[in-house]
Coordinates of N, CA and C in Angstrom, one line a residue:
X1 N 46.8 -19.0 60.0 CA 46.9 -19.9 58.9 C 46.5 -19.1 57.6
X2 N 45.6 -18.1 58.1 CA 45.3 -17.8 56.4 C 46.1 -16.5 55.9
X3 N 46.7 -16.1 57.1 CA 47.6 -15.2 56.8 C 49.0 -15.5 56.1
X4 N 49.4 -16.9 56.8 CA 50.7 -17.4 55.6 C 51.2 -17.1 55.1
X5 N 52.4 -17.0 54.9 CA 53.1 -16.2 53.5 C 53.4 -17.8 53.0
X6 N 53.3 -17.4 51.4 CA 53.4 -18.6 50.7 C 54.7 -17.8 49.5
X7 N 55.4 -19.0 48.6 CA 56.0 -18.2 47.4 C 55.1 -17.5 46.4
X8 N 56.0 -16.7 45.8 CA 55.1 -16.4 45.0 C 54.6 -17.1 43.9
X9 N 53.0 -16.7 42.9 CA 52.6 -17.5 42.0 C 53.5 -17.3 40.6
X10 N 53.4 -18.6 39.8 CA 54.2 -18.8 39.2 C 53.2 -19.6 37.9
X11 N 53.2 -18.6 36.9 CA 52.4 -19.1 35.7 C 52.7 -20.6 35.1
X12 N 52.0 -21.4 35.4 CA 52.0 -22.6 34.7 C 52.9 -23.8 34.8
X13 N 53.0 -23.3 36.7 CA 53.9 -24.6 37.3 C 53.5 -25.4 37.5
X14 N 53.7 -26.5 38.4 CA 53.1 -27.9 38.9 C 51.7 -27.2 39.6
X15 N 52.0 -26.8 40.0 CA 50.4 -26.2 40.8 C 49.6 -25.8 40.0
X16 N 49.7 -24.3 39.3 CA 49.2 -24.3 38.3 C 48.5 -25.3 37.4
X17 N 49.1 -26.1 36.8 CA 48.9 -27.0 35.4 C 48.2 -27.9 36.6
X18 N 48.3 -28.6 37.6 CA 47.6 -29.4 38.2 C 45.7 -29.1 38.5
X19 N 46.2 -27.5 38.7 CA 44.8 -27.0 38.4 C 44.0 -27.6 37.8
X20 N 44.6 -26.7 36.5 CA 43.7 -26.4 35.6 C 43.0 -27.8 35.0
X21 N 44.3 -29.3 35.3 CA 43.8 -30.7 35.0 C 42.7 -31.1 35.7
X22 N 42.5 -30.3 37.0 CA 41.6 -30.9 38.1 C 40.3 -29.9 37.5
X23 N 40.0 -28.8 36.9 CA 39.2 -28.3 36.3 C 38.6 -29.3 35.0
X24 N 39.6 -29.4 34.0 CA 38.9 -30.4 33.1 C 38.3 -31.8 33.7
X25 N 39.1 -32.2 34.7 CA 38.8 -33.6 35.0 C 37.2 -33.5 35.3
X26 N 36.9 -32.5 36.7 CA 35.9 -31.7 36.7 C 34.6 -31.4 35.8
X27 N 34.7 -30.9 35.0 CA 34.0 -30.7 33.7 C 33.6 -32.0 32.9
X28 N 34.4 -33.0 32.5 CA 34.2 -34.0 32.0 C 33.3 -35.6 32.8
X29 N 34.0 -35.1 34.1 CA 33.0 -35.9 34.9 C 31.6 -35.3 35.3
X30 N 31.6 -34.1 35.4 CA 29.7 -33.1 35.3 C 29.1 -34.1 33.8
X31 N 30.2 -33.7 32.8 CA 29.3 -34.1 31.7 C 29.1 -35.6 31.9
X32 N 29.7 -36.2 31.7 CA 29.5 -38.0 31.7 C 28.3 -38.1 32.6
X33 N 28.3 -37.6 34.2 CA 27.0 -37.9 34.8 C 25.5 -37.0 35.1
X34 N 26.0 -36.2 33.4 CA 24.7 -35.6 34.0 C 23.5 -36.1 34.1
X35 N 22.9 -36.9 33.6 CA 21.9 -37.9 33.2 C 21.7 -38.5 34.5
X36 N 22.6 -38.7 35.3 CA 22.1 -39.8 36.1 C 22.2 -39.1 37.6
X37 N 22.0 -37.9 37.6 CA 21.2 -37.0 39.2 C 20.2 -37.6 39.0
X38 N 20.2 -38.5 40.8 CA 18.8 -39.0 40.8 C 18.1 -38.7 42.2
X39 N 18.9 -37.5 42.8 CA 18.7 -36.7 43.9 C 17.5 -36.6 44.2
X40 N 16.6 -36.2 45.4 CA 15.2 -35.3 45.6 C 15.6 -34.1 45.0
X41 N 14.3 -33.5 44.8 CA 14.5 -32.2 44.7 C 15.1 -30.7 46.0
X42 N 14.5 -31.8 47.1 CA 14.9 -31.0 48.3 C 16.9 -30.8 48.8
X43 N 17.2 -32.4 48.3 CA 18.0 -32.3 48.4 C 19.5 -31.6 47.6
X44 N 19.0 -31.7 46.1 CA 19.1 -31.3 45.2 C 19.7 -29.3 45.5
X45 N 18.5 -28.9 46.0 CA 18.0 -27.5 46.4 C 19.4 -27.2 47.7
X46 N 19.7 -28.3 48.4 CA 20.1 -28.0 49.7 C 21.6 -28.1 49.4
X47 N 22.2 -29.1 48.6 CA 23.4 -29.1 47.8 C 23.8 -28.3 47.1
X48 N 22.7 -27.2 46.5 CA 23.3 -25.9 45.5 C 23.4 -24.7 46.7
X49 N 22.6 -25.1 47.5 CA 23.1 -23.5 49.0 C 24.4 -24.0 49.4
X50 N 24.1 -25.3 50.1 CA 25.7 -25.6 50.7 C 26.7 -25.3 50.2
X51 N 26.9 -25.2 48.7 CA 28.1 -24.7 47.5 C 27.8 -23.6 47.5
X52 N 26.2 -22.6 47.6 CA 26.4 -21.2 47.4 C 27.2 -20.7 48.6
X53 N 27.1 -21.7 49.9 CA 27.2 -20.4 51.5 C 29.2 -20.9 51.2
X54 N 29.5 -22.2 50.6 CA 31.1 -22.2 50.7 C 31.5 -21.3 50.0
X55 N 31.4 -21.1 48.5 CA 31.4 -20.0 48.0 C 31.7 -18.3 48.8
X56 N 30.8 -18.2 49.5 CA 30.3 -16.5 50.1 C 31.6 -16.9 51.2
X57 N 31.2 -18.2 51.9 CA 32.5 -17.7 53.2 C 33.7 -17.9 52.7
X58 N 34.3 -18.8 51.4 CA 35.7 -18.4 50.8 C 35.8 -16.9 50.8
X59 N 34.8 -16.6 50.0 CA 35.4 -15.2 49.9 C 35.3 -14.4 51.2
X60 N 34.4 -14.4 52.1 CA 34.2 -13.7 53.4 C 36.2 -13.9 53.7
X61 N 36.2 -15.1 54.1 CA 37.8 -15.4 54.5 C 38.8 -14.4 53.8
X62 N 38.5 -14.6 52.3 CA 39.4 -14.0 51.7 C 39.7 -12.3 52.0
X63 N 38.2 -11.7 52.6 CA 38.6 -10.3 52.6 C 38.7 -10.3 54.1
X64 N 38.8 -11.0 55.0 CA 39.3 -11.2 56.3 C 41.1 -10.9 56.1
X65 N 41.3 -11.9 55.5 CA 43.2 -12.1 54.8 C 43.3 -10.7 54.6
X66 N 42.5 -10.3 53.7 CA 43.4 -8.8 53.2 C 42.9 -7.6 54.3
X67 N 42.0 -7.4 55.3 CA 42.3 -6.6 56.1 C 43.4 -7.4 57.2
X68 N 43.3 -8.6 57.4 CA 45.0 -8.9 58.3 C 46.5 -8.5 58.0
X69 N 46.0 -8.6 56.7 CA 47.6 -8.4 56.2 C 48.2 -7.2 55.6
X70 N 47.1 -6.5 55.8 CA 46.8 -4.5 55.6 C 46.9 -4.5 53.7
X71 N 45.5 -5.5 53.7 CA 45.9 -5.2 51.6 C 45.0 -4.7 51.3
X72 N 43.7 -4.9 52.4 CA 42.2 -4.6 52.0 C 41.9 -2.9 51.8
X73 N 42.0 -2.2 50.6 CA 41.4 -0.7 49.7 C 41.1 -0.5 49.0
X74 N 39.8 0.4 48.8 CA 39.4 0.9 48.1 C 39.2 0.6 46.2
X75 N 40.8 1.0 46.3 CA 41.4 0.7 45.2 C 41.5 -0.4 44.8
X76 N 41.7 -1.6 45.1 CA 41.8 -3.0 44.8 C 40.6 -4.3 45.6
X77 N 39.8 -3.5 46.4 CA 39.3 -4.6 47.1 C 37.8 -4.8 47.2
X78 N 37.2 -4.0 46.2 CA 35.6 -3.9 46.2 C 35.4 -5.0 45.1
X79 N 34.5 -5.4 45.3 CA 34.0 -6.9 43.9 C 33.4 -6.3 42.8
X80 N 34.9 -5.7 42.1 CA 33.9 -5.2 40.8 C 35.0 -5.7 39.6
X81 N 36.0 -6.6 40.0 CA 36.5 -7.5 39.0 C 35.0 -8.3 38.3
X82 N 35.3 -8.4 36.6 CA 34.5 -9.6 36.5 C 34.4 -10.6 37.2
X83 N 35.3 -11.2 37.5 CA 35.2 -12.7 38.1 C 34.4 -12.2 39.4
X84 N 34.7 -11.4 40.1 CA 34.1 -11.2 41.6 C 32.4 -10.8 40.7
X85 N 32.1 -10.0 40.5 CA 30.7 -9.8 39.8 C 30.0 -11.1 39.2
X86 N 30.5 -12.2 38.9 CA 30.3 -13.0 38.4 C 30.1 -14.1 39.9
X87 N 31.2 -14.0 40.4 CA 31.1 -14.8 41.3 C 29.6 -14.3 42.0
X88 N 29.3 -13.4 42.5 CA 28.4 -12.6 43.8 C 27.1 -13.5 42.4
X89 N 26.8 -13.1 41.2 CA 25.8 -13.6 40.2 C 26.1 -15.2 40.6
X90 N 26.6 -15.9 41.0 CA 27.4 -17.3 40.9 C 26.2 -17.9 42.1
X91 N 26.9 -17.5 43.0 CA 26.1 -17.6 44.3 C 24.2 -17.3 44.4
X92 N 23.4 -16.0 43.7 CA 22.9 -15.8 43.8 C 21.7 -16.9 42.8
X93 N 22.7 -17.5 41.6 CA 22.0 -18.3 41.0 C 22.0 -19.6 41.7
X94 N 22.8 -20.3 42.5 CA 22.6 -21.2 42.8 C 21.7 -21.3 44.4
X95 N 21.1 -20.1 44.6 CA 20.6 -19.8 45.6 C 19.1 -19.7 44.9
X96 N 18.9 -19.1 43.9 CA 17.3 -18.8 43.1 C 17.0 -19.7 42.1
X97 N 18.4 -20.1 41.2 CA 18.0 -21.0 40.3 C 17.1 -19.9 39.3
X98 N 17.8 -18.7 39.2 CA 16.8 -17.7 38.7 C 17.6 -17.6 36.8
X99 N 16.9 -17.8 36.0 CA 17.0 -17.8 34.5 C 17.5 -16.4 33.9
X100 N 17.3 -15.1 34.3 CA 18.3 -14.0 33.9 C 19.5 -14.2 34.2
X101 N 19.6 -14.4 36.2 CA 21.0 -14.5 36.5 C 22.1 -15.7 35.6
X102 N 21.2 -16.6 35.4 CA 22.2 -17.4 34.7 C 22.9 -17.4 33.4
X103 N 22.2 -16.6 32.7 CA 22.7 -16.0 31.8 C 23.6 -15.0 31.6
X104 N 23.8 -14.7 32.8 CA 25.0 -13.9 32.8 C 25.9 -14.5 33.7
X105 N 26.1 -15.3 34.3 CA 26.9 -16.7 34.9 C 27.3 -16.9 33.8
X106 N 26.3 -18.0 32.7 CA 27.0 -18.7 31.8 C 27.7 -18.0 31.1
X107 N 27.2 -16.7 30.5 CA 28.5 -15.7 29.5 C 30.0 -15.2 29.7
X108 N 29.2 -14.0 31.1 CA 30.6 -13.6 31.4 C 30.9 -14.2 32.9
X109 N 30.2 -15.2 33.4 CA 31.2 -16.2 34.1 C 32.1 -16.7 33.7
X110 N 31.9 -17.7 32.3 CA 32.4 -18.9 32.1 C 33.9 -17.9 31.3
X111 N 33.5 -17.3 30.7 CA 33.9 -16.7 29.7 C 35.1 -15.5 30.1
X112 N 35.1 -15.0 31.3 CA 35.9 -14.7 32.6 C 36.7 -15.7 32.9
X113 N 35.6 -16.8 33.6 CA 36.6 -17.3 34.9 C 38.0 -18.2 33.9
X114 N 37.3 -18.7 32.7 CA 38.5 -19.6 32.0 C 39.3 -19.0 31.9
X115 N 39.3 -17.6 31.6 CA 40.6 -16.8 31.0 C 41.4 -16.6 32.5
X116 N 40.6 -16.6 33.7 CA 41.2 -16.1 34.8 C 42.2 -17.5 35.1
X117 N 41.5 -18.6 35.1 CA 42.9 -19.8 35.5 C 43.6 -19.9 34.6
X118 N 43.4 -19.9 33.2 CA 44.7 -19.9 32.8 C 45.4 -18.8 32.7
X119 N 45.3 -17.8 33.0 CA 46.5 -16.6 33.2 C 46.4 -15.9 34.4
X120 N 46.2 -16.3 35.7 CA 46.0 -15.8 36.4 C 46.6 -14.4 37.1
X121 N 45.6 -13.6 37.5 CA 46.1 -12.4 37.5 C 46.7 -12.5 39.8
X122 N 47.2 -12.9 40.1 CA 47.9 -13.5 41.2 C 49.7 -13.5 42.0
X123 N 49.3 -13.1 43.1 CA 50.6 -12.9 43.3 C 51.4 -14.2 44.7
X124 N 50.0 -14.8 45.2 CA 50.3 -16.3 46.2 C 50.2 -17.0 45.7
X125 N 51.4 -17.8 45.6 CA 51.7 -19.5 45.3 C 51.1 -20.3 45.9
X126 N 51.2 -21.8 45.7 CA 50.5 -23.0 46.6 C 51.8 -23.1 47.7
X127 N 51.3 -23.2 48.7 CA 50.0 -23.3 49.3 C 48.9 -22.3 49.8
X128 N 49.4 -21.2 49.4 CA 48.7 -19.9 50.8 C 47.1 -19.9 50.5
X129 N 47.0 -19.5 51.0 CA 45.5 -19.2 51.0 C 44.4 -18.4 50.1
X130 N 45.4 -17.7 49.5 CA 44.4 -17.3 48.6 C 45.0 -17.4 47.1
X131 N 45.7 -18.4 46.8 CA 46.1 -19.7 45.8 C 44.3 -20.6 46.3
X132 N 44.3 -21.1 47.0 CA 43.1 -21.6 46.9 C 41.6 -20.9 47.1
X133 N 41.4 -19.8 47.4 CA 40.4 -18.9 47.4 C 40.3 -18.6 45.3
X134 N 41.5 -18.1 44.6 CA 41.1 -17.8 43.6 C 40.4 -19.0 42.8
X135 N 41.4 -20.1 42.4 CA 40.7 -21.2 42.2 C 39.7 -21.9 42.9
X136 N 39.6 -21.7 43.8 CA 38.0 -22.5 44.1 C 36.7 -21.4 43.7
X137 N 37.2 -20.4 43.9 CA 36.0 -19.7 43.4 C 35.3 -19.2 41.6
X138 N 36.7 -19.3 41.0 CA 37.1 -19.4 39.8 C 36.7 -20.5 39.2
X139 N 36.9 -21.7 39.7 CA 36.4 -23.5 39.3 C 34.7 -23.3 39.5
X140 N 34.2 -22.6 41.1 CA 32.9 -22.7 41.2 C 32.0 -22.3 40.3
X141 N 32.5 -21.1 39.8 CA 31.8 -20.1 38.9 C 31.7 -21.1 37.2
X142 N 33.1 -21.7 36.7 CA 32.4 -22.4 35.6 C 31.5 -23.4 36.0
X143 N 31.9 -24.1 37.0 CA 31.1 -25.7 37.1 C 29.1 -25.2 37.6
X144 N 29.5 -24.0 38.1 CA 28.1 -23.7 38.4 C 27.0 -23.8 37.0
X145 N 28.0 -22.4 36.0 CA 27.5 -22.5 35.1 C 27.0 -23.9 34.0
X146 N 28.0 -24.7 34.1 CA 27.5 -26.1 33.0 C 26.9 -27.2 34.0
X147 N 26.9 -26.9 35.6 CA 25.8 -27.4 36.1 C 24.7 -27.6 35.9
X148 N 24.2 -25.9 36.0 CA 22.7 -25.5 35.3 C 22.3 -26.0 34.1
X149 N 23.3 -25.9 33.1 CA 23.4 -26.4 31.4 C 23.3 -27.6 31.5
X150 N 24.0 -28.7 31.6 CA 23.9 -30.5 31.9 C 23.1 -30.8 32.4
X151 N 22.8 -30.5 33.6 CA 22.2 -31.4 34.9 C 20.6 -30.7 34.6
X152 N 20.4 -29.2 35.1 CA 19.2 -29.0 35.5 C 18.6 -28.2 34.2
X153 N 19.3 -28.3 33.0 CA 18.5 -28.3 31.1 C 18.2 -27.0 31.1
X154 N 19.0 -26.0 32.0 CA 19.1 -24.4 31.5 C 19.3 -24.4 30.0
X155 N 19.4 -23.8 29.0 CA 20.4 -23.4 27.6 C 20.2 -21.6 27.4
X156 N 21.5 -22.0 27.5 CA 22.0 -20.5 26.6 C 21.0 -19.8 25.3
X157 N 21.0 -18.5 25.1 CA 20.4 -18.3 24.3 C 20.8 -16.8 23.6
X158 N 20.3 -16.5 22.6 CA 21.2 -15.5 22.2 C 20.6 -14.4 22.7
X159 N 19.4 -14.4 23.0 CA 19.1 -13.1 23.7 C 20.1 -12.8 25.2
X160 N 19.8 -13.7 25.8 CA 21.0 -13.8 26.7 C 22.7 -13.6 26.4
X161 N 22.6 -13.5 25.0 CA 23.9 -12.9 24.6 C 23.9 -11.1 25.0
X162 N 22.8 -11.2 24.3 CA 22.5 -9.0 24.5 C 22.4 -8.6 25.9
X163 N 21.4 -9.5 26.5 CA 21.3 -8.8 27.8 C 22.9 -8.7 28.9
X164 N 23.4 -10.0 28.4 CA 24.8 -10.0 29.5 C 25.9 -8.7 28.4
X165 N 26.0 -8.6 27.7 CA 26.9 -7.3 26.8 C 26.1 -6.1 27.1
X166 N 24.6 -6.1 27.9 CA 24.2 -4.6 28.2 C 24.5 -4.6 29.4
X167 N 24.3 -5.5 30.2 CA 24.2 -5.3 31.6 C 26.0 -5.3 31.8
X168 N 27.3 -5.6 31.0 CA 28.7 -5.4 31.2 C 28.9 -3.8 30.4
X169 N 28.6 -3.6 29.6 CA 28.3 -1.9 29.0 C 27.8 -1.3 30.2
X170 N 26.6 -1.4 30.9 CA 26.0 -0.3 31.3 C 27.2 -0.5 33.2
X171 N 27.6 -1.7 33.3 CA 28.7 -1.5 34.2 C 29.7 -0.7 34.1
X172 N 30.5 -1.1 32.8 CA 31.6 -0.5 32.6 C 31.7 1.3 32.7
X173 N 31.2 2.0 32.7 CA 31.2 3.5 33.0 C 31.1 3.7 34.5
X174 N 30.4 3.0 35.0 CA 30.2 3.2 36.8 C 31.6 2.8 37.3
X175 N 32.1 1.2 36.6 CA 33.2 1.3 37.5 C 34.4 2.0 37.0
X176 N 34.7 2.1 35.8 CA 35.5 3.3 35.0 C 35.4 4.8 36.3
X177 N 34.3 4.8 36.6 CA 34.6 6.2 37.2 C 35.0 6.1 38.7
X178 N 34.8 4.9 39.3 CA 34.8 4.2 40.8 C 36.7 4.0 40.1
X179 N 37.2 3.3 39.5 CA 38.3 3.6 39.2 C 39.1 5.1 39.0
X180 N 38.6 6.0 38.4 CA 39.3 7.4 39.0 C 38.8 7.5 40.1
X181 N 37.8 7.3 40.9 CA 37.5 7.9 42.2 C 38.6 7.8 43.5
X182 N 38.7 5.9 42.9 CA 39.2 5.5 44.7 C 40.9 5.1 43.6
X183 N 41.4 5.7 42.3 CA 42.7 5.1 41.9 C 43.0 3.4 41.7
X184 N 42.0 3.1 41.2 CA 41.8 1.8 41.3 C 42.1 1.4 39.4
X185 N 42.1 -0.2 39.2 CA 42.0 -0.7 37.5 C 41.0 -1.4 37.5
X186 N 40.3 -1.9 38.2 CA 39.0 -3.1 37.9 C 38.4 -3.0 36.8
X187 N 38.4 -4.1 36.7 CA 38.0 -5.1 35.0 C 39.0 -4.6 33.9
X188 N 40.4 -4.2 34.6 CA 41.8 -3.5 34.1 C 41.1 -2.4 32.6
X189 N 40.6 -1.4 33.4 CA 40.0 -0.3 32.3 C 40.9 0.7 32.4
X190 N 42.4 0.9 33.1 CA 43.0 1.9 33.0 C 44.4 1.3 32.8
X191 N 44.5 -0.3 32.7 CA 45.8 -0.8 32.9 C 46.0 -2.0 32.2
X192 N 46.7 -2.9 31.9 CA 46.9 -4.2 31.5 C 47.3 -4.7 33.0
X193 N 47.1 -6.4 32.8 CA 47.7 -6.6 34.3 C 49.2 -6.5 33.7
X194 N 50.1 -6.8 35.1 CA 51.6 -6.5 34.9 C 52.3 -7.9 34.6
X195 N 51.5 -9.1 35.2 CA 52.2 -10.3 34.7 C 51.6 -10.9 33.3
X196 N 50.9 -10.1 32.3 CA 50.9 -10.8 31.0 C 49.3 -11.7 31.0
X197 N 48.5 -11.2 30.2 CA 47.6 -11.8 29.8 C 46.7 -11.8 28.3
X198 N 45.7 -12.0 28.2 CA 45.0 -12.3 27.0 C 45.1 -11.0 26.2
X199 N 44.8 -10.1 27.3 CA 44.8 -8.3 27.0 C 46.2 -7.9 26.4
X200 N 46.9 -8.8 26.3 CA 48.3 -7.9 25.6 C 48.2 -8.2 24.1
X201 N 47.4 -8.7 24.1 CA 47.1 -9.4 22.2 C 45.8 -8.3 21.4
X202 N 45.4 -7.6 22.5 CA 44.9 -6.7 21.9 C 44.3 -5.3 21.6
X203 N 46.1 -4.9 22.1 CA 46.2 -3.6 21.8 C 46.9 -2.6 22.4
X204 N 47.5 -1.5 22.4 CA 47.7 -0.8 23.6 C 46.5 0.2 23.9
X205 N 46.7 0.6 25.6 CA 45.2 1.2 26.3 C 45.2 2.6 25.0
X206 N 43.9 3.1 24.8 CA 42.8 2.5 25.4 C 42.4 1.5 25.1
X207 N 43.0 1.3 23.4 CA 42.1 0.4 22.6 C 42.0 -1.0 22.5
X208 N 42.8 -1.4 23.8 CA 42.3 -2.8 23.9 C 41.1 -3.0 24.5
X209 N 40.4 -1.9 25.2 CA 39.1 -2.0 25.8 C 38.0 -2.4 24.2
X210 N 38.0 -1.8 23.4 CA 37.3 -2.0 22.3 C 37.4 -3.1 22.3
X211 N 38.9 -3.9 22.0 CA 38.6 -5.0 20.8 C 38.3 -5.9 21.9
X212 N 38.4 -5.7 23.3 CA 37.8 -6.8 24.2 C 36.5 -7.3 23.6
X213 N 35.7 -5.5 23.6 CA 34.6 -5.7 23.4 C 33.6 -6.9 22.2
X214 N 34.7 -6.7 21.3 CA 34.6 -7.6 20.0 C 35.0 -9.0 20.5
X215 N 35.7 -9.5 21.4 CA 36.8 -10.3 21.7 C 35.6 -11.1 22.4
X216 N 35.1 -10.5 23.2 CA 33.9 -11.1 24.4 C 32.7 -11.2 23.3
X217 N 32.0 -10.6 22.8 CA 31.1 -10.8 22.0 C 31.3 -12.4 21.2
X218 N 32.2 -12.5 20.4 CA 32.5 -13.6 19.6 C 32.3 -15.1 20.6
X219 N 33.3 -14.6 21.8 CA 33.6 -15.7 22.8 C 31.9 -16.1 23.3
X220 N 31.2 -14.9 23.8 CA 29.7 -15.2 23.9 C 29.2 -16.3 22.8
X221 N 29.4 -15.7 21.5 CA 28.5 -16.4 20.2 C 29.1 -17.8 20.1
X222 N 30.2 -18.0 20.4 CA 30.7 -19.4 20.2 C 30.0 -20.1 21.1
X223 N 30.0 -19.9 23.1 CA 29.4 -20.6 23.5 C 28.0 -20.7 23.5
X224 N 27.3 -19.6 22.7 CA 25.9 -20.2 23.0 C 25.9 -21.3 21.6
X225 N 26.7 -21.4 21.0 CA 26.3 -22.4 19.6 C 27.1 -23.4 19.8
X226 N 27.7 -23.6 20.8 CA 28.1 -25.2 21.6 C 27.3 -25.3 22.4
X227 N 26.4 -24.4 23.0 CA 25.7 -25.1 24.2 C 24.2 -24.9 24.1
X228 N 24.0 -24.8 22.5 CA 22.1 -24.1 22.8 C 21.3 -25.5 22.6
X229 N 20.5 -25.2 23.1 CA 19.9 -26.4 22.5 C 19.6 -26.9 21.3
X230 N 19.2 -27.8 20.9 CA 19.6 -28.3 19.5 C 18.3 -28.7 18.8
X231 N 17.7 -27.5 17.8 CA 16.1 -28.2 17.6 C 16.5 -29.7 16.2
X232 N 15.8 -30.8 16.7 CA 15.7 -32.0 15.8 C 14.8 -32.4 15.2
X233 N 14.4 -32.4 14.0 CA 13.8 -32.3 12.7 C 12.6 -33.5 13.2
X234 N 11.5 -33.4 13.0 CA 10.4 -34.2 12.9 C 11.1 -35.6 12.0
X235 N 11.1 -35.4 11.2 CA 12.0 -36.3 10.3 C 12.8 -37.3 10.8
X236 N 13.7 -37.1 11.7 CA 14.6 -37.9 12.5 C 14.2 -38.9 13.3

């Protein structure tokens, strides 16, 4: 079953766009109920593993699929995509509930994974199996992050803007060279993808790596000033 051959994906078909509605739908109902988790804490605790361990075995599955179907190397299959680095941060925050990791969830998770469903970088249609591996892990990674934010009163902060732009800086050279090593593109540092995405707006290589850089910083600053906490005046 998980081997399947499915059609190929298809930017912003019925599947697609059904998604991405079932994402907002998603989002909007987190926010409407966040107020009203009236969980234990035990239980609370035991519902963020259960979504961490689905999480870990989607993906376990998924790299099962690509040694079945002879896709799993070097070059393409180690988790050093954002989203996968994000994801592995995804899991381990809903596992610790730990306040560095989440800040780099909320930045270059959210801030990743949205750009990942709407342009997905993908070559299996719905139904196959890893049409639903990308999006559910892709969906988990935002809703993880404005979980934390809504529900359990994490906020974004701007220091957490620096730390997640150092901790993606001091990445980017390691996997830049893991990319000449094993011929690989991850976090596309030697390539654009080939079906078209955000990256074609800014630039040709090298220099769209720069204006990412500017590109992601900004996207950081916006969300922490929708999502920081809000100091209210004595006065009020």
């Amino acid at each position: 079953m998980i081997g399947k051959e499915s059609s190929a994906f298809e930017m912003f078909s019925s599947a697609h766009l059904a998604v991405i509605i079932a994402l907002f739908f998603v989002i909007i109902l987190l926010f409407l109920s966040r107020k009203k988790w009236s969980f234990k804490p035990q239980n609370i605790r035991r519902t963020e593993r259960l979504f961490a361990c689905s999480l870990l075995v989607m993906d376990i599955f998924y790299h099962i699929w690509l040694f079945q179907a002879g896709r799993w190397s070097f070059s393409n299959s180690l988790p050093l995509e954002l989203c996968s680095i994000s994801l592995v941060m995804t899991i381990i925050l809903l596992w610790t509930s730990n306040k560095h990791v989440y800040d780099f969830v909320f930045y270059a998770g959210i801030g990743g994974a949205i750009q990942a469903v709407a342009t997905p970088v993908l070559d299996m249609g719905f139904p196959h199996f890893r049409f639903f591996h990308f999006f559910y892990t892709h969906i988990g990674i935002v809703i993880t992050a404005l979980y934390f934010t809504w529900v359990k009163g994490y906020r974004p902060t701007f220091k957490g803007i620096i730390k997640t732009m150092v901790a993606l800086n001091v990445l980017l050279p390691i996997v830049f060279a893991i990319n000449i090593f094993f011929q690989g593109n991850y976090m596309f540092l030697r390539t654009k993808p080939t079906n078209g995405s955000l990256l074609d707006f800014l630039g040709p290589y090298p220099w769209y790596i720069l204006s990412l850089e500017g590109v992601t910083f900004f996207i950081f600053v916006v969300l922490w000033l929708v999502f920081r906490k809000k100091v209210v005046s004595a006065n009020t």
